[in-house]
Each structure stands twice: as C-alpha cells, then as structure tokens.
XYZ file of C-alpha atoms in Angstrom:
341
model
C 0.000 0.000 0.000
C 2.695 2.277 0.581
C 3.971 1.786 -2.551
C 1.107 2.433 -4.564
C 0.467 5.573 -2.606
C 3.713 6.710 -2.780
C 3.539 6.636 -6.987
C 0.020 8.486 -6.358
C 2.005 11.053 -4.251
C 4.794 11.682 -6.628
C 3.005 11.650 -9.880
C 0.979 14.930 -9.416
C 3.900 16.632 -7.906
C 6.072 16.119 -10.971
C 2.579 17.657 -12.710
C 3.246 20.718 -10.805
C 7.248 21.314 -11.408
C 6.405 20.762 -15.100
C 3.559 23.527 -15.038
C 5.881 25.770 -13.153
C 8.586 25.001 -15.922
C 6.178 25.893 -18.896
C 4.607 28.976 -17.166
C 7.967 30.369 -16.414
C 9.534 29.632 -19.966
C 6.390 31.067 -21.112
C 6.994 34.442 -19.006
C 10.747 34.808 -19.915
C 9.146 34.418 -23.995
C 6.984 37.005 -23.408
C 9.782 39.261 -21.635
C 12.236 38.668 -24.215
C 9.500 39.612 -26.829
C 8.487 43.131 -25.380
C 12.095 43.669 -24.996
C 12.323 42.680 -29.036
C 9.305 45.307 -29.709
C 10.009 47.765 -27.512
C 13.535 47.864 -29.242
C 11.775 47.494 -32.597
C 9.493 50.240 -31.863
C 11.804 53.091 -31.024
C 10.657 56.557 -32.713
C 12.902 58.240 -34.847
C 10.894 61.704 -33.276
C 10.294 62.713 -30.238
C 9.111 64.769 -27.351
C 7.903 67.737 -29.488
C 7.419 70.619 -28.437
C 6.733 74.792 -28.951
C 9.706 76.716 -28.158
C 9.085 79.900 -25.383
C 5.126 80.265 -25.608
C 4.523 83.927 -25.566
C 8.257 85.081 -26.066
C 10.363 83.160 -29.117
C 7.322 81.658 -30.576
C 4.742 85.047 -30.410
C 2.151 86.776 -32.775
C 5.160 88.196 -34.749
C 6.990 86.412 -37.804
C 10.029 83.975 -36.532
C 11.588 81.674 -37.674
C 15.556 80.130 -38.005
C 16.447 79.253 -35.014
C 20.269 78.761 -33.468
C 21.691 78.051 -29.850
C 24.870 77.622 -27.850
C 26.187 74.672 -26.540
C 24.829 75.753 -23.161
C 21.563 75.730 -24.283
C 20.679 79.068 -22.966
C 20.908 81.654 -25.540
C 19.131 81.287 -28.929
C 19.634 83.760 -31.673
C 16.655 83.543 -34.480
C 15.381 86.430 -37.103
C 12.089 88.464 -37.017
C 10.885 89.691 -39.936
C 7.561 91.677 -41.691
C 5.535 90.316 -44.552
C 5.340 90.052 -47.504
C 8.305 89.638 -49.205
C 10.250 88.904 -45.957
C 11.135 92.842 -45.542
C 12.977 94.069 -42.645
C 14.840 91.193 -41.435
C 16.642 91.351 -38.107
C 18.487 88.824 -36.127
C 17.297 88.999 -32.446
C 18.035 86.954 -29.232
C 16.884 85.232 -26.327
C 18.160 84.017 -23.299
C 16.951 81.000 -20.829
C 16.857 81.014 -17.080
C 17.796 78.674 -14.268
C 13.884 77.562 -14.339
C 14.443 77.220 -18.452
C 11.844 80.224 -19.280
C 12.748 82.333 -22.469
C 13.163 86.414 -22.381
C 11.557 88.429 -24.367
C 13.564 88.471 -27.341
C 15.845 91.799 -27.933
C 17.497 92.748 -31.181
C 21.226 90.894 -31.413
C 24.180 94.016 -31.297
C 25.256 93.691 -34.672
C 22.049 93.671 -36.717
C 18.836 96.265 -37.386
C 20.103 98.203 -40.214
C 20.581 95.449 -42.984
C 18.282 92.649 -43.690
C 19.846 90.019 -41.457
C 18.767 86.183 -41.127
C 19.538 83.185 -40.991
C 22.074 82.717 -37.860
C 23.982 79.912 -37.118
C 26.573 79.185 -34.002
C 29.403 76.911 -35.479
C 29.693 73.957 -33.482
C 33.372 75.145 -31.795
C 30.664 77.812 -30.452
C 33.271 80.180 -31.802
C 31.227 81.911 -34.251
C 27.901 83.095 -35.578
C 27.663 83.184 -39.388
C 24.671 84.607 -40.799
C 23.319 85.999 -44.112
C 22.934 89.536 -44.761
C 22.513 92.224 -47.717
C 25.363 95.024 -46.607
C 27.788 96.027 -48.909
C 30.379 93.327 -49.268
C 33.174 92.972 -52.383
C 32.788 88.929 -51.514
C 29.664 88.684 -52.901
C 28.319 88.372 -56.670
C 26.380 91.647 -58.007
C 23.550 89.690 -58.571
C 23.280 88.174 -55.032
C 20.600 89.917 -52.765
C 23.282 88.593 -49.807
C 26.349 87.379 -48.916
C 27.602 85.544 -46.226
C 28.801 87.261 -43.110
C 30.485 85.938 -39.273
C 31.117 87.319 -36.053
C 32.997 86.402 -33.195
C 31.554 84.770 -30.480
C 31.308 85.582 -27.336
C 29.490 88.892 -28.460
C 31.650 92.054 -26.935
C 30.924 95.629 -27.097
C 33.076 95.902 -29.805
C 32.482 92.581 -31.686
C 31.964 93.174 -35.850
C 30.508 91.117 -38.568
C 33.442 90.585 -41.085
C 32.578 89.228 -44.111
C 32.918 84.977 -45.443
C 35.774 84.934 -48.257
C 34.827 82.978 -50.977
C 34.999 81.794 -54.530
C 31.246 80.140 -55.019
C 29.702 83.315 -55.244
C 31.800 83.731 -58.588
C 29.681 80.187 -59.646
C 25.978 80.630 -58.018
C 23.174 82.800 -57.790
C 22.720 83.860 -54.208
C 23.747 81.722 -51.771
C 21.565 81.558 -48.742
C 21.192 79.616 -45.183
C 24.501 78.991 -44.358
C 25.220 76.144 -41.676
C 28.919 74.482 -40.341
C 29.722 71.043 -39.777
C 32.919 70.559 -37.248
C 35.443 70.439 -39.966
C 34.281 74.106 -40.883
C 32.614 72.549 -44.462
C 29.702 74.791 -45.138
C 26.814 74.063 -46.637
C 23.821 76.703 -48.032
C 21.488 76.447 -50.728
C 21.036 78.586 -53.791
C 18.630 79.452 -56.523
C 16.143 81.570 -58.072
C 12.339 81.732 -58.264
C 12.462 78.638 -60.381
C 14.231 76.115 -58.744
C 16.654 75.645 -56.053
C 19.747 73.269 -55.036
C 22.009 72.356 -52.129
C 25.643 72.724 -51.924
C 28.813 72.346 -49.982
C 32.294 74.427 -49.808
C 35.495 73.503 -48.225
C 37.389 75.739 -46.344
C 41.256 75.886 -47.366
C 42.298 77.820 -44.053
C 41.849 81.697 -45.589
C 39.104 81.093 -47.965
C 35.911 78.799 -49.183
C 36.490 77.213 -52.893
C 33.732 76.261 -55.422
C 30.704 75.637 -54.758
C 29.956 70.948 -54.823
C 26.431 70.042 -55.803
C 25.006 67.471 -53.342
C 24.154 64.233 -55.711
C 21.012 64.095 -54.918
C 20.157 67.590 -56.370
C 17.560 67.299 -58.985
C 16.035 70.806 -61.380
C 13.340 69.014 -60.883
C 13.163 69.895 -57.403
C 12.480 73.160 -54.798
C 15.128 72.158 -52.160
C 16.066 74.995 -49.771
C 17.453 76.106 -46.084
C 19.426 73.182 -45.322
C 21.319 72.798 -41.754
C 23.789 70.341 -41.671
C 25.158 68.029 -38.463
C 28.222 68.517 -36.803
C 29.606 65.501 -38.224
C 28.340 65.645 -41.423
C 26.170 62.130 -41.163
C 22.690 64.352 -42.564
C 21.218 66.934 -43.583
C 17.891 68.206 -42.930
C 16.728 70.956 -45.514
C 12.982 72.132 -46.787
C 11.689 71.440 -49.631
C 7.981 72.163 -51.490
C 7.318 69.677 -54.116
C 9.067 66.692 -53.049
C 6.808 64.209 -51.949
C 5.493 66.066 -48.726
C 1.996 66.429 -46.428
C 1.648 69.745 -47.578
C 2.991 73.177 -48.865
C 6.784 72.984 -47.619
C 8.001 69.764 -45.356
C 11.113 68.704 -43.484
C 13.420 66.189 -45.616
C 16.120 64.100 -44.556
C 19.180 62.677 -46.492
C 22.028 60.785 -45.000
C 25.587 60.356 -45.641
C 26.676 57.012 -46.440
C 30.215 56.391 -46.997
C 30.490 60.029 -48.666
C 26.735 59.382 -50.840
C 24.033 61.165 -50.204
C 21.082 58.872 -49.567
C 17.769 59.486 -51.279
C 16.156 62.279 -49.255
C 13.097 61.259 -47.250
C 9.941 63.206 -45.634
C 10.678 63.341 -41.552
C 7.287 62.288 -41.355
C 3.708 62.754 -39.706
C 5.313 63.989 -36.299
C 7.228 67.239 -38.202
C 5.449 67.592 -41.464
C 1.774 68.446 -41.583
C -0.898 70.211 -43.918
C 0.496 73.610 -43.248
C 4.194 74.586 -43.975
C 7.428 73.874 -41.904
C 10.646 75.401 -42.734
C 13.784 76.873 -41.344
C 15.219 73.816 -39.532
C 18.243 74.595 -37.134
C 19.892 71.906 -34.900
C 21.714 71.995 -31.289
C 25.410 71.759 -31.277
C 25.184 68.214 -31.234
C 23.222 67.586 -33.515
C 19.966 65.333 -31.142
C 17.708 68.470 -31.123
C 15.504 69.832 -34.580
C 14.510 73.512 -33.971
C 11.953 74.500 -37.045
C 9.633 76.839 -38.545
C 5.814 75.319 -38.110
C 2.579 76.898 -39.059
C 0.978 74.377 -37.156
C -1.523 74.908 -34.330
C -1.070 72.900 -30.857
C -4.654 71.240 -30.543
C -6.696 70.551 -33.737
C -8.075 73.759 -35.900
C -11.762 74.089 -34.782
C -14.224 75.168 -36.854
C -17.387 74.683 -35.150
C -19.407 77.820 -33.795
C -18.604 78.613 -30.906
C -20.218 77.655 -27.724
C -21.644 81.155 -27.153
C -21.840 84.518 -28.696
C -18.080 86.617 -27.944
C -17.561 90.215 -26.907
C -14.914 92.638 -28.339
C -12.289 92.136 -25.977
C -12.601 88.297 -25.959
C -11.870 88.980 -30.102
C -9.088 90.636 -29.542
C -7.467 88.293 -27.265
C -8.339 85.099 -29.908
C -6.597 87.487 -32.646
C -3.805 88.117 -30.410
C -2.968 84.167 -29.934
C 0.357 82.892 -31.179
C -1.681 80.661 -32.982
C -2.643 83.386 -35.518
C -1.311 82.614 -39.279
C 2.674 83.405 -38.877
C 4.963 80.371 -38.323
C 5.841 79.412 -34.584
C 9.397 77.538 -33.533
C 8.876 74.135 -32.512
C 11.886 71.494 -31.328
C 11.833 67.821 -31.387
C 14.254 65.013 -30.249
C 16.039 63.354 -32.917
C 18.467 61.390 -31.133
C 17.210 58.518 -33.186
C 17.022 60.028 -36.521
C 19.201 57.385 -38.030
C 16.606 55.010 -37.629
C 14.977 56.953 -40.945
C 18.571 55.549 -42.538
C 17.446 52.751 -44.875
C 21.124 51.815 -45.860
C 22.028 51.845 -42.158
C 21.960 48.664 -39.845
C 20.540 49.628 -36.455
C-alpha cells in the first residue's frame, strides 16, 4: 500500500514542477518579446514641443532658429511680410527655471536685412546671411555671407565669409557648419533651387559641390547640416510632402548622399514647416511650423463673444505666422534605410 500511494504522491507533484517550468519559460518568452518590440518600436521623433510660448514663438513672424552649446541663448530672425522685408536677427536668453526672455534685437544687426544665424559647433562663431555692402559677394546676389565672433563684446563686428562660389551661383543663402568648418547653403532663383557644400582651405571657401542628390526638378532649400556631417535636414515644397513645404532628410553614407526622405507625420503636416536649425550636437531639430497645438476648430462657438474676448483670440500665437517648434532626434538614423541599427 505504501507503494502504490507513494507513486500516487509523486506523480501529481512532478505535474506541478512541469507547469511551473512551462509557465515560467512562457513568461521569460513574453519578456524577451516586449524587450524585441520595444527595441523594434523606437521613434525616430520625439518629445515635441513649442519653443518659449509667448516670447520666441509670439504673434510676430520667426523663424531660423540657433543656440549655444549651453543651451541658454538662442539667436533667431524676425521679420515683416510680404516679401520677408525688414529682417533682423534677435536673441533670447533661458533662465535657471528654463523660461525664455523676451527676445531683444542681437548688437550687430537692425540696419541690414539680417537672417539666418547659425553658431558653429566650436561655439566660436555666428555666421549669418545679410545684404550690406560686401566685395565677396556676386552683383547679382541679394546677400552674402557674413560671421562674427563669439562671445558677443561691445566691440564685436561682422566681417565678411571669403569665398569663390559666389563667382559660380546665384545667391547663396542659409549657411550652416559642420565641425570640420565645411559649409553648406542652398542657392537658386524663383524657379528652382539646389544644395551645396564648400570647403574651407584655411583663408578662404572654394567652389561651390552640388550634393548628388540635387535634382532641377526639385524646390530644395534652407538646409542645416550636423556637426559631423552624417545628414542633412533641408525644406523642400514639391518633393513628396503632407503639404505646402516639409522637413526632408538625407544621410551620408560612406560620402553618398542617400535618397532624401519626408521626416514624417510627427514634423510635417498640412500647413508649412521650414527653417530647420539643430543643437550643437546635432539630437535636437529647432523648425519653422505653421501648425496649431490642438486641432483647428471650426465649429461655432459655444456662445456669442464680446470685443475684448476677439481681440485676445486674434492676439494668440496661434494666428497665421509660423511658430518655432523642437523635437528630439536622437534617433534620426533610424529613418537611414542603408544603415543597420
């Protein structure tokens, strides 16, 4: 008898150890799979946001914008419409609780039309584009490229960029730096516009080098380049976007250009982006949106307004003129289709 109860003992029990097996391969299955999706699933965008509600992003026209390697002064241009008229370069500066100023116009600019700033990544220097008188740029050019030393002083002066592209192009515009001091800009007319690099000998830039994936076909404008030259991010309006002007994407592979591709849902939407800056390394995308922060309503409204309560909806930020929005793109290599990740 003891035998016999003794096998009837036993033989659930090794039941039990088997279940307890199974259900905790099972678990460390599932585990390993959310770690495999999660992994899989990691955004090439994120954490987007509007830059300084009420003081860089306002009811006036911004756009292009720039920072230090501090992250707590940003230098962008203002400007009147149409025809982007009056230009100015203006800045901003952050405080310990990470709150913008009110923007104040930068030393060196408010006489010429100044935009398009950029700090070089050795946070050395601030090139920007401007139409004073310079003998370094082409008669035909509405601007030439200009720098000045940074940290600003009371006594700081733009000095002109030395070139030999501006003998080859038809005003250069948007200038940005990688770390070897290459510098890319686009250039064009009404009817079409490319993207181009120059290298910098020491004393001078040379010629102007057509990025190969260039195409007359093509609008492509305001590129910004990273510091270590893996991609550029540049606008363009009749590539195949989400709406008037979108956010594009190409990626240096082994010294190719890759194919440029539309940043997506998350940057691009019905209205027009534009202007796209980056931090000095490269993981942040400052840009140009006309986008509004909850969806566009246009339902009645719940009840009848007064005057006052007009003038405050026509004051909003949210009123026609592009905004400055920043996004993470840590990840953005992820968008690299001839990269393994």
């Amino acid at each position: 008898m003891k035998t016999k109860y003794t096998k009837q003992v036993n033989f659930p029990f090794k039941n039990i150890i088997y279940v307890i097996i199974l259900f905790t391969t099972s678990i460390q299955n599932t585990i390993a799979q959310n770690e495999v999706k999660t992994r899989g699933s990691k955004n090439a965008i994120n954490n987007l946001k509007i830059v300084g509600k009420g003081t860089i992003s306002s009811t006036d026209f911004e756009f292009n914008q720039t920072r230090n390697k501090e992250d707590n002064i940003a230098y962008f241009t203002k400007a009147l419409l149409p025809d982007w008229r009056r230009m100015s370069i203006v800045v901003s500066t952050k405080d310990k609780n990470g709150n913008w100023s009110t923007p104040k116009l930068a030393k060196f600019s408010g006489k010429y039309r100044d935009a398009d700033p950029f700090i070089s990544p050795d946070q050395r220097r601030l090139i920007f584009i401007s139409d004073r008188p310079s003998q370094h740029k082409s008669k035909s050019a509405h601007y030439g490229f200009w720098f000045i030393n940074l940290p600003l002083t009371n006594n700081s002066i733009p000095y002109p960029v030395i070139n030999e592209f501006n003998k080859e192009i038809q005003n250069p515009v948007y200038p940005s730096l990688s770390k070897d001091n290459t510098l890319f800009f686009s250039s064009g007319t009404r009817s079409g516009s490319n993207i181009y690099y120059s290298n910098f000998d020491g004393r001078k830039y040379g010629s102007a080098v057509s990025l190969n994936f260039n195409n007359d076909n093509y609008f492509d404008l305001d590129p910004v380049i990273a510091p270590d030259k893996s991609f550029i991010i540049f606008v363009s309006n009749n590539r195949n976007g989400k709406g008037g002007k979108d956010l594009f994407v190409s990626f240096n592979n082994n010294g190719i250009w890759s194919k440029p591709k539309n940043l997506g849902d998350k940057i691009n939407t019905r209205a027009n982006e534009g202007q796209p800056g980056l931090s000095s390394d490269g993981k942040t995308l400052f840009f140009s949106s006309l986008r509004v922060e909850k969806a566009a309503n246009y339902k009645p409204r719940d009840k009848k307004i007064d005057n006052n309560q007009l003038l405050e909806e026509l004051k909003s930020i949210h009123n026609g003129l592009p905004n400055i929005w920043q996004a993470d793109i840590s990840n953005i290599q992820l968008l690299n289709n001839n990269k393994s990740h």
